[in-house]
PDB file of C-alpha atoms in Angstrom:
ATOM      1  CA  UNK K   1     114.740 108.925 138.110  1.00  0.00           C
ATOM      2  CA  UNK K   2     112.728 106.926 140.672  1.00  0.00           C
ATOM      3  CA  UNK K   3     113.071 103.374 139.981  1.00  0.00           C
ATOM      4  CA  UNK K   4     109.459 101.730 140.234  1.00  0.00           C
ATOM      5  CA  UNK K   5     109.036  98.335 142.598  1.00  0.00           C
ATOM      6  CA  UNK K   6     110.819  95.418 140.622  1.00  0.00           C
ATOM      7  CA  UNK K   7     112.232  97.749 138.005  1.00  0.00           C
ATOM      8  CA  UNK K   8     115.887  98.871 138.471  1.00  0.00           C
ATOM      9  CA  UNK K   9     117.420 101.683 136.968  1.00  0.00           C
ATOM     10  CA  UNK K  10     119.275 100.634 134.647  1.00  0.00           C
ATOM     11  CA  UNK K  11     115.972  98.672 133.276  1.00  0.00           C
ATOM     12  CA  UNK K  12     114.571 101.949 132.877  1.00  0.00           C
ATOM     13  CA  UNK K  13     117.629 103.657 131.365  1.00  0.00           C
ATOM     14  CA  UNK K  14     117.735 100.830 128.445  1.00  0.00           C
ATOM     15  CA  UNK K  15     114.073 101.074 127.645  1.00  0.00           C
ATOM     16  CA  UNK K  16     114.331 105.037 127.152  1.00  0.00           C
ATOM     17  CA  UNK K  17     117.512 104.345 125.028  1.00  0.00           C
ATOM     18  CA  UNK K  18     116.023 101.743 123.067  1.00  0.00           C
ATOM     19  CA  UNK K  19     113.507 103.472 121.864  1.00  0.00           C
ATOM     20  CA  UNK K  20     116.117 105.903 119.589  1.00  0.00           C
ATOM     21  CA  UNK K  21     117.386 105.015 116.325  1.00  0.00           C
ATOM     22  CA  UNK K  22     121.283 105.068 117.000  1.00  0.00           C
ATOM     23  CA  UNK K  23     120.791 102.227 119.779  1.00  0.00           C
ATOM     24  CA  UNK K  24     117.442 100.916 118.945  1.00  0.00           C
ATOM     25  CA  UNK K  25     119.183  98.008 117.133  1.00  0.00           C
ATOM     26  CA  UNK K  26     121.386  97.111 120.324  1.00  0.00           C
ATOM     27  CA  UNK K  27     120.313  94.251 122.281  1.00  0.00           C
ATOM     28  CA  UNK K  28     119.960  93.880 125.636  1.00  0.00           C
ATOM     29  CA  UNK K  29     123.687  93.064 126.366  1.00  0.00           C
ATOM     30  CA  UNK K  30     124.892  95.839 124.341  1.00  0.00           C
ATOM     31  CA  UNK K  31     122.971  98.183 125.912  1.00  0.00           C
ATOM     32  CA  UNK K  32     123.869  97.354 129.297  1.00  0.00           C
ATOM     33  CA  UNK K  33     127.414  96.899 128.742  1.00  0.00           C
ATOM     34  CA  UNK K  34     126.753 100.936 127.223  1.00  0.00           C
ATOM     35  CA  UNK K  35     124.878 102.052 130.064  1.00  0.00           C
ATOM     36  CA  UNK K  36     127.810 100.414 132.555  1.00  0.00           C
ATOM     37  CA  UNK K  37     130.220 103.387 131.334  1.00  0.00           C
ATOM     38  CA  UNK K  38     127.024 106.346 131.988  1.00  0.00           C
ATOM     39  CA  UNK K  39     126.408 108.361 134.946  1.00  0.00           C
ATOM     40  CA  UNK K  40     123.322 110.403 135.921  1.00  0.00           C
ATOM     41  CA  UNK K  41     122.829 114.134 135.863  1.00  0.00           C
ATOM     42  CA  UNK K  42     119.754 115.944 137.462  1.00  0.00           C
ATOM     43  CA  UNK K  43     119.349 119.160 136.302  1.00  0.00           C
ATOM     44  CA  UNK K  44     116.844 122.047 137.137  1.00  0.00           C
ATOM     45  CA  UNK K  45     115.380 124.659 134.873  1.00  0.00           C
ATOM     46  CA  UNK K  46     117.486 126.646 132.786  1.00  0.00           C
ATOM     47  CA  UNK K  47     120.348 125.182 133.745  1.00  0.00           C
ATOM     48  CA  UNK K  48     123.421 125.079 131.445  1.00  0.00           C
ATOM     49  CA  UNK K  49     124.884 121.741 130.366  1.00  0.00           C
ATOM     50  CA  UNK K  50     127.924 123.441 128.081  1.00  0.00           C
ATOM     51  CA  UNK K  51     128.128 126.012 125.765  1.00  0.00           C
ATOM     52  CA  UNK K  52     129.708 126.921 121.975  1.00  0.00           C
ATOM     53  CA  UNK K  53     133.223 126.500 122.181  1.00  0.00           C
ATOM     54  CA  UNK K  54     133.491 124.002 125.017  1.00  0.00           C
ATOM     55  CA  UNK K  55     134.824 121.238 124.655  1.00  0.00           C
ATOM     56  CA  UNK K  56     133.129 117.769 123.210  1.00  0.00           C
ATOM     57  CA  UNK K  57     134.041 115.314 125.221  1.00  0.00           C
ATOM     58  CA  UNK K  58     130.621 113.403 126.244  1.00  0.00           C
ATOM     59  CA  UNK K  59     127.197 112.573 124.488  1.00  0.00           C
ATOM     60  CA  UNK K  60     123.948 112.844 126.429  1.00  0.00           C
ATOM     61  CA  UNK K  61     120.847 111.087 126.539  1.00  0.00           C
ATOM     62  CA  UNK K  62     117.571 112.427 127.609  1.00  0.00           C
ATOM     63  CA  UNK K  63     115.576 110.673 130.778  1.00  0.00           C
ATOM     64  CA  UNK K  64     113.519 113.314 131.662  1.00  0.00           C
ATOM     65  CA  UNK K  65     112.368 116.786 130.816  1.00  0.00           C
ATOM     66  CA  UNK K  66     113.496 118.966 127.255  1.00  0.00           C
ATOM     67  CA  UNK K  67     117.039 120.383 126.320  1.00  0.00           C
ATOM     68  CA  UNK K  68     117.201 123.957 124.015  1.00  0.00           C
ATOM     69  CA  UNK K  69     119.979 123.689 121.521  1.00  0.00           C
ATOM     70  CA  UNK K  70     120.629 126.716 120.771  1.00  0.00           C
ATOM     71  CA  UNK K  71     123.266 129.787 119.900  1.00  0.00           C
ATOM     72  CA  UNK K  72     123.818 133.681 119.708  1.00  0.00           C
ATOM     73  CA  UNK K  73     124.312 135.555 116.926  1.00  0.00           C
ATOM     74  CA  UNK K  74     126.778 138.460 116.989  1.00  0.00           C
ATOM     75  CA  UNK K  75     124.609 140.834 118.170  1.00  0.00           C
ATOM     76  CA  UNK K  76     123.454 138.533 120.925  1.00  0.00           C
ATOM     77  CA  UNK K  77     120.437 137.536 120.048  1.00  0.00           C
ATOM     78  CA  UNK K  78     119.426 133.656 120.988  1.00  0.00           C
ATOM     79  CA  UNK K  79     118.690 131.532 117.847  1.00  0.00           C
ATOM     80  CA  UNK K  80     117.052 127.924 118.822  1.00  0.00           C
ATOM     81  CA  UNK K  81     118.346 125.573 116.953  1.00  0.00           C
ATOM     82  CA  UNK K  82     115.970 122.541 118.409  1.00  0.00           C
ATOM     83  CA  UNK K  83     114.798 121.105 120.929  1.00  0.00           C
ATOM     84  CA  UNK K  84     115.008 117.702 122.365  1.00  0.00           C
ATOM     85  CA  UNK K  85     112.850 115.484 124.390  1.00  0.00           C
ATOM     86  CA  UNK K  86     112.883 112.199 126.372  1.00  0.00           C
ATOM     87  CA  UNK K  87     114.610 109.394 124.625  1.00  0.00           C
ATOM     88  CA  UNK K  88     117.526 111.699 122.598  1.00  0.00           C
ATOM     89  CA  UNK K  89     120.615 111.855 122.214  1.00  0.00           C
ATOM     90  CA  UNK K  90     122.592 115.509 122.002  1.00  0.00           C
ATOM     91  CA  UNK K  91     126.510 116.723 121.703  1.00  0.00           C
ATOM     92  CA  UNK K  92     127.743 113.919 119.529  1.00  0.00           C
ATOM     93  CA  UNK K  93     128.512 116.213 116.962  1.00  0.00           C
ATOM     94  CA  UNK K  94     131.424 117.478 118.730  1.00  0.00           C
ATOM     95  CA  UNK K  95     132.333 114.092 120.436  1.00  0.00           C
ATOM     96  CA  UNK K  96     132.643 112.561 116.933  1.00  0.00           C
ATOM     97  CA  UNK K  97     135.157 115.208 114.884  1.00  0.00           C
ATOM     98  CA  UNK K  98     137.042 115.915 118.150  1.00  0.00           C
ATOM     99  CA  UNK K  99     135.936 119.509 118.041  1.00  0.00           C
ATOM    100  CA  UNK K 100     134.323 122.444 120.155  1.00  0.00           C
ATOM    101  CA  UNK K 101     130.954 122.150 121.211  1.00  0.00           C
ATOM    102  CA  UNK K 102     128.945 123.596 117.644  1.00  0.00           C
ATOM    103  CA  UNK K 103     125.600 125.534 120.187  1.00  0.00           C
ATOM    104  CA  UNK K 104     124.737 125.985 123.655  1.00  0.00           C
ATOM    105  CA  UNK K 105     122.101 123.067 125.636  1.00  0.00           C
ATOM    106  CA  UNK K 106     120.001 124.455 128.414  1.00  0.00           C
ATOM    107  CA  UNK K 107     117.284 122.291 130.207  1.00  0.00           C
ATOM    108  CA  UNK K 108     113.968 124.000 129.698  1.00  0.00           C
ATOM    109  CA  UNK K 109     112.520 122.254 132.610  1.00  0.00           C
ATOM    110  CA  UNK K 110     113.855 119.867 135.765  1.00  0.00           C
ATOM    111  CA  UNK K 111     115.470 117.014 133.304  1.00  0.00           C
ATOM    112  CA  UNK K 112     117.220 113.814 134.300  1.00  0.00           C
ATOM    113  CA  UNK K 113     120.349 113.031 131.893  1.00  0.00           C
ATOM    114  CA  UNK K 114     122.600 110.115 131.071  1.00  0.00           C
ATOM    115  CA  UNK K 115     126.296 111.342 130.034  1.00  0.00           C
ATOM    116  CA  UNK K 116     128.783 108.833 128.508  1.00  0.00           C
ATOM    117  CA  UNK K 117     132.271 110.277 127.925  1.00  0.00           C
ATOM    118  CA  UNK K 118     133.842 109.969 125.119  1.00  0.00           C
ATOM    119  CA  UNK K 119     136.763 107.583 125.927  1.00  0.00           C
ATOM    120  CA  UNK K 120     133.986 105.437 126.722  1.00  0.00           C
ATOM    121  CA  UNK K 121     131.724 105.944 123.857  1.00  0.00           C
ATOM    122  CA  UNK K 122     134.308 105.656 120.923  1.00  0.00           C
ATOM    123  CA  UNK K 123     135.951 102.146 121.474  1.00  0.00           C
ATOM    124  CA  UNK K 124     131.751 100.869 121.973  1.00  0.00           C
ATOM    125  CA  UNK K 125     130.939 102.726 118.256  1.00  0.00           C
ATOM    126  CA  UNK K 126     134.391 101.990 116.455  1.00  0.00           C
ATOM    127  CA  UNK K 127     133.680  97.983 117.625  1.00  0.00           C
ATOM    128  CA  UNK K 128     130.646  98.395 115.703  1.00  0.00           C
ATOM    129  CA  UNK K 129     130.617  99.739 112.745  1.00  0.00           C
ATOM    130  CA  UNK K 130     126.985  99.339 112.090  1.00  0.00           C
ATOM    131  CA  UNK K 131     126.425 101.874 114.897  1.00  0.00           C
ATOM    132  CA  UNK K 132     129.015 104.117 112.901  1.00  0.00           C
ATOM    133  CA  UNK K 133     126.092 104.039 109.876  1.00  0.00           C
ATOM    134  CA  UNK K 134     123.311 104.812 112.087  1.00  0.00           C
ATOM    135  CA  UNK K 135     125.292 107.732 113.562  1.00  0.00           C
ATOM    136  CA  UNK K 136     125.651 109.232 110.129  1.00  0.00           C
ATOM    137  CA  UNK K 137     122.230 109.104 109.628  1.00  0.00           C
ATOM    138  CA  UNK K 138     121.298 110.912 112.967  1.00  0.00           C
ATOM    139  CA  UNK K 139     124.112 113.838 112.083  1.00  0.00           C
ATOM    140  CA  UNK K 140     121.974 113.884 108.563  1.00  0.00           C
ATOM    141  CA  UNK K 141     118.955 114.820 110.063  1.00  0.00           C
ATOM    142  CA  UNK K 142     120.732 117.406 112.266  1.00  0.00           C
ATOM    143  CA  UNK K 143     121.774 119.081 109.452  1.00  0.00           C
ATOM    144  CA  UNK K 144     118.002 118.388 107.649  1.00  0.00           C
ATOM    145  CA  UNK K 145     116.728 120.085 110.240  1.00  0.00           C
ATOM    146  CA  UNK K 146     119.062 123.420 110.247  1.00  0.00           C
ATOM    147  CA  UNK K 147     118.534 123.541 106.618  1.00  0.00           C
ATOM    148  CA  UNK K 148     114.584 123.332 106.682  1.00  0.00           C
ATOM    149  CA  UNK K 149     115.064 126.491 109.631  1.00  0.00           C
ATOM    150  CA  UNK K 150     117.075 128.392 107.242  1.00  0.00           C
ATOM    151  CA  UNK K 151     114.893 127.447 104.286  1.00  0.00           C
ATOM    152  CA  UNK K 152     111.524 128.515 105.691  1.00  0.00           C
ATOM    153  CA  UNK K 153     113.257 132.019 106.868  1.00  0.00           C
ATOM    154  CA  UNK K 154     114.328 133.095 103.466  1.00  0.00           C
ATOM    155  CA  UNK K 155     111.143 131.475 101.900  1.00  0.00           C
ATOM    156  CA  UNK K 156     108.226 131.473 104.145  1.00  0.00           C
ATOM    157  CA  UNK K 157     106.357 134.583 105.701  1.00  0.00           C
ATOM    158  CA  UNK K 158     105.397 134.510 109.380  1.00  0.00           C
ATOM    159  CA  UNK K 159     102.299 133.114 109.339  1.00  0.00           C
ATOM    160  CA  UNK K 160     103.444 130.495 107.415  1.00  0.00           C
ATOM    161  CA  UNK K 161     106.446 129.669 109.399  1.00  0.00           C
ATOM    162  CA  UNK K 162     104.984 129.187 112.597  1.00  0.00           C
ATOM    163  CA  UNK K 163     101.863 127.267 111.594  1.00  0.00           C
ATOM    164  CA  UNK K 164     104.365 125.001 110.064  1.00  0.00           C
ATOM    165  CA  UNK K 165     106.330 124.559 113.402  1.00  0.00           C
ATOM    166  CA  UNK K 166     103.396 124.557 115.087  1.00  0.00           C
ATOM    167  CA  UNK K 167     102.135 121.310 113.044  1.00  0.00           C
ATOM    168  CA  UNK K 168     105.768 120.118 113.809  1.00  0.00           C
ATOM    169  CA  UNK K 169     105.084 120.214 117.562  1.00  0.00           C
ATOM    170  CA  UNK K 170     101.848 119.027 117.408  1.00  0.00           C
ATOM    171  CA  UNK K 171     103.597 116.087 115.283  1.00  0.00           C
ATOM    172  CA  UNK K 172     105.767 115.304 118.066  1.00  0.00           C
ATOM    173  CA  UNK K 173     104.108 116.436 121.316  1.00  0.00           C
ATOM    174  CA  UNK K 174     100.107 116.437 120.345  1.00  0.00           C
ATOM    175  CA  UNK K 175      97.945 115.223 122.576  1.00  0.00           C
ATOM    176  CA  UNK K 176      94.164 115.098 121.221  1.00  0.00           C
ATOM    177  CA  UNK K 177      91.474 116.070 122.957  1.00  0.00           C
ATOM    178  CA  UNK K 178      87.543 117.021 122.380  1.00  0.00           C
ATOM    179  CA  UNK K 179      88.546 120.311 120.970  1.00  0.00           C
ATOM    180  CA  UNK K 180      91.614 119.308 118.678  1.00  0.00           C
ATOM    181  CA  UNK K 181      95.508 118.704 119.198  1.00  0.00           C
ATOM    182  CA  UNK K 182      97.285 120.335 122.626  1.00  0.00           C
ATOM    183  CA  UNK K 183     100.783 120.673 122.458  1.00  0.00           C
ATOM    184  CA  UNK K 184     101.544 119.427 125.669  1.00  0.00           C
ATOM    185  CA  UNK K 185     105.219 120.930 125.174  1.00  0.00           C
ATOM    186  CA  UNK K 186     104.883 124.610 126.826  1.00  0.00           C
ATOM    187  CA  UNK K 187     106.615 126.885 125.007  1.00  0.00           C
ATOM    188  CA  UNK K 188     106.921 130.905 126.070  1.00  0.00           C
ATOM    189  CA  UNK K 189     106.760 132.896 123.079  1.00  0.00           C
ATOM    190  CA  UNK K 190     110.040 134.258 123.588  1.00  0.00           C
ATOM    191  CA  UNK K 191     111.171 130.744 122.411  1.00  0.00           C
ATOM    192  CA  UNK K 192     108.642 130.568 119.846  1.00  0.00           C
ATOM    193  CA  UNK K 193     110.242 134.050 118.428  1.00  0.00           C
ATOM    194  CA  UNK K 194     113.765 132.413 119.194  1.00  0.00           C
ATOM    195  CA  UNK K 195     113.000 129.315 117.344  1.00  0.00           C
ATOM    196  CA  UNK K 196     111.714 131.388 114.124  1.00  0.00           C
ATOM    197  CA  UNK K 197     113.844 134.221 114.170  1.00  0.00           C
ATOM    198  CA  UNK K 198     111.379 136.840 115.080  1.00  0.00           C
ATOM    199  CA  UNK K 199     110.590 138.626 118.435  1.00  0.00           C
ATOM    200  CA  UNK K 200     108.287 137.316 120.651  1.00  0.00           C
ATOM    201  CA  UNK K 201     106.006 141.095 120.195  1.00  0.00           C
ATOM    202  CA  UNK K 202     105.150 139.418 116.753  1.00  0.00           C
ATOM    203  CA  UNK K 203     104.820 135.647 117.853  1.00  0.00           C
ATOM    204  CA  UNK K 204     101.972 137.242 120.374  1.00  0.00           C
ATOM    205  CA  UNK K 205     100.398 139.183 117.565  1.00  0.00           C
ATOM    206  CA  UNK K 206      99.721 136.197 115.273  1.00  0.00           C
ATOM    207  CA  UNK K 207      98.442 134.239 118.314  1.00  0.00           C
ATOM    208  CA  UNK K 208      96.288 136.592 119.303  1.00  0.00           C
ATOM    209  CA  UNK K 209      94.673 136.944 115.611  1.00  0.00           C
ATOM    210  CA  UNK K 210      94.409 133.331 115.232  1.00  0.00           C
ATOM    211  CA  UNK K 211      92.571 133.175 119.020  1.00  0.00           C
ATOM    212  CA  UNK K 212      90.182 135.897 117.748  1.00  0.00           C
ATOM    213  CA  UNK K 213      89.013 133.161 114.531  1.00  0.00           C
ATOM    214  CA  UNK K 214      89.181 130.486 116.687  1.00  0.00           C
ATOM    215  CA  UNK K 215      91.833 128.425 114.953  1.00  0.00           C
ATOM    216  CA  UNK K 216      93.961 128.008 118.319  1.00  0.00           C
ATOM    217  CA  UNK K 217      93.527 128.473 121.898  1.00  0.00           C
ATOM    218  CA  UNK K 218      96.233 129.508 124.577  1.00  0.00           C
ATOM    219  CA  UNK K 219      95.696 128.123 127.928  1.00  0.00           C
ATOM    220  CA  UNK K 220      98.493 128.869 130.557  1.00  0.00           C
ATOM    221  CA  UNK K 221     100.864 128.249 128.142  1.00  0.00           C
ATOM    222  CA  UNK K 222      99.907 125.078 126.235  1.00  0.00           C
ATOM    223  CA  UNK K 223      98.633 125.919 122.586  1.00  0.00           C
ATOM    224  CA  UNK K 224      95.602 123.581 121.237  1.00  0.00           C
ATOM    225  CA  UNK K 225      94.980 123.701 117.696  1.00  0.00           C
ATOM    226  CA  UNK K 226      91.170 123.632 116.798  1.00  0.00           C
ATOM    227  CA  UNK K 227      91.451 123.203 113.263  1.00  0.00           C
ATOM    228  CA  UNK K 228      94.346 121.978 111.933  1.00  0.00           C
ATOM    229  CA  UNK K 229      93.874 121.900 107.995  1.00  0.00           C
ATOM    230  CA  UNK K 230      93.629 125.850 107.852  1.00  0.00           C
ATOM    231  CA  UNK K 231      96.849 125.814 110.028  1.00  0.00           C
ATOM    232  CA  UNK K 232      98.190 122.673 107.725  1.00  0.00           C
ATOM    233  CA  UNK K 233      97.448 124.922 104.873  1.00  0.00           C
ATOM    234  CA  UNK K 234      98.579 128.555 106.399  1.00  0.00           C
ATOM    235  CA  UNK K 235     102.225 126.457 106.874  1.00  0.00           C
ATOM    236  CA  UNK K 236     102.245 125.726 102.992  1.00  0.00           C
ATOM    237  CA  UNK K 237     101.272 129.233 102.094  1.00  0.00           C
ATOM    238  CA  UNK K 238     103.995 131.977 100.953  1.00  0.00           C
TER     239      UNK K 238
END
């Protein structure tokens, strides 16, 4: 990343990390004396930054651009497990039990990374054991958000599935404009179908109905929703 006149990278670094729950509580000191043990990683598209079974011996933090966590299943299909923007933190599942690396993480775009090994990272979190708390409550939420996937698949129809994850993305990467909410996170529908367990034929089918009534638009791949309380209340529907 580009350090901006008076600003020096490591300035930069701690006000991205700052901003996410496991270090938001850090001061200034702690966070640099963090940041002293992390090296930068630039990364183009689709480039692969390890894969299930490797092993976990670093955590990442996001600068710039979106990571896929994802995996295959036996028949080698690609499930997406999430995906993470500016400001997370990724792989410190493995880094914490000492295991294999749980998914695969690809960049979906150019992305700028922090990496902290592990031999670094564990002394800083077992001197703190109030950053051992936190951590728990970030591996909750991973596992939250796996359950709510595998929920919705068994429970939810299409439809209803991606109008919910639609609202999710519009939740965290909505911008508003005249005509309603555009995700400004471009997503192909391959991921889409990835993401909800479907194939991206059907993902373009439900688009294109709800383009005919006008509830969304597609424009070079950004999705705006128009009217998001019919799409809030497709995503509760079974």
């Amino acid at each position: 990343m580009a350090a901006s006149i008076g600003t020096s990278p490591t300035a930069q670094w701690r006000a991205i990390l700052s901003k996410h729950f496991l270090l938001r509580y850090l001061d200034a000191e702690e966070l640099d004396q963090l940041l002293t043990f992390a090296r930068q990683r630039r990364c183009v598209a689709g480039e692969l930054l390890f894969q299930k079974g490797d092993a976990g011996d670093s955590l990442l933090a996001i600068l710039n651009g979106h990571i896929k966590i994802s995996t295959l299943s036996g028949d080698g299909k690609e499930i997406v497990l999430n995906i993470l923007g500016p400001g997370e933190l990724f792989g410190e599942i493995a880094l914490i039990d000492g295991k294999e690396r749980s998914a695969d993480a690809h960049t979906m775009e150019p992305s700028e990374l922090l990496v902290i090994d592990g031999r670094d990272f564990m002394p800083f979190l077992n001197a703190r054991p109030e950053l051992s708390t936190r951590l728990l409550v970030v591996l909750c939420e991973r596992i939250r958000w796996v359950s709510d996937l595998y929920e919705d698949a068994v429970f939810l129809n299409l439809p209803s599935r991606l109008a919910k994850h639609l609202m999710r993305l519009a939740a965290s990467y909505g911008e508003t404009i005249d005509s309603g909410t555009r995700i400004t996170l471009k997503l192909s529908q391959q991921d889409l179908g990835n993401l909800l367990g479907t194939s991206r034929e059907s993902i373009n089918k439900q688009l294109r109905a709800w383009q005919a009534t006008g509830l969304i638009s597609v424009d070079r791949g950004l999705i705006t929703i128009h009217r998001a309380d019919e799409i809030e209340l497709l995503s509760q529907a079974f």
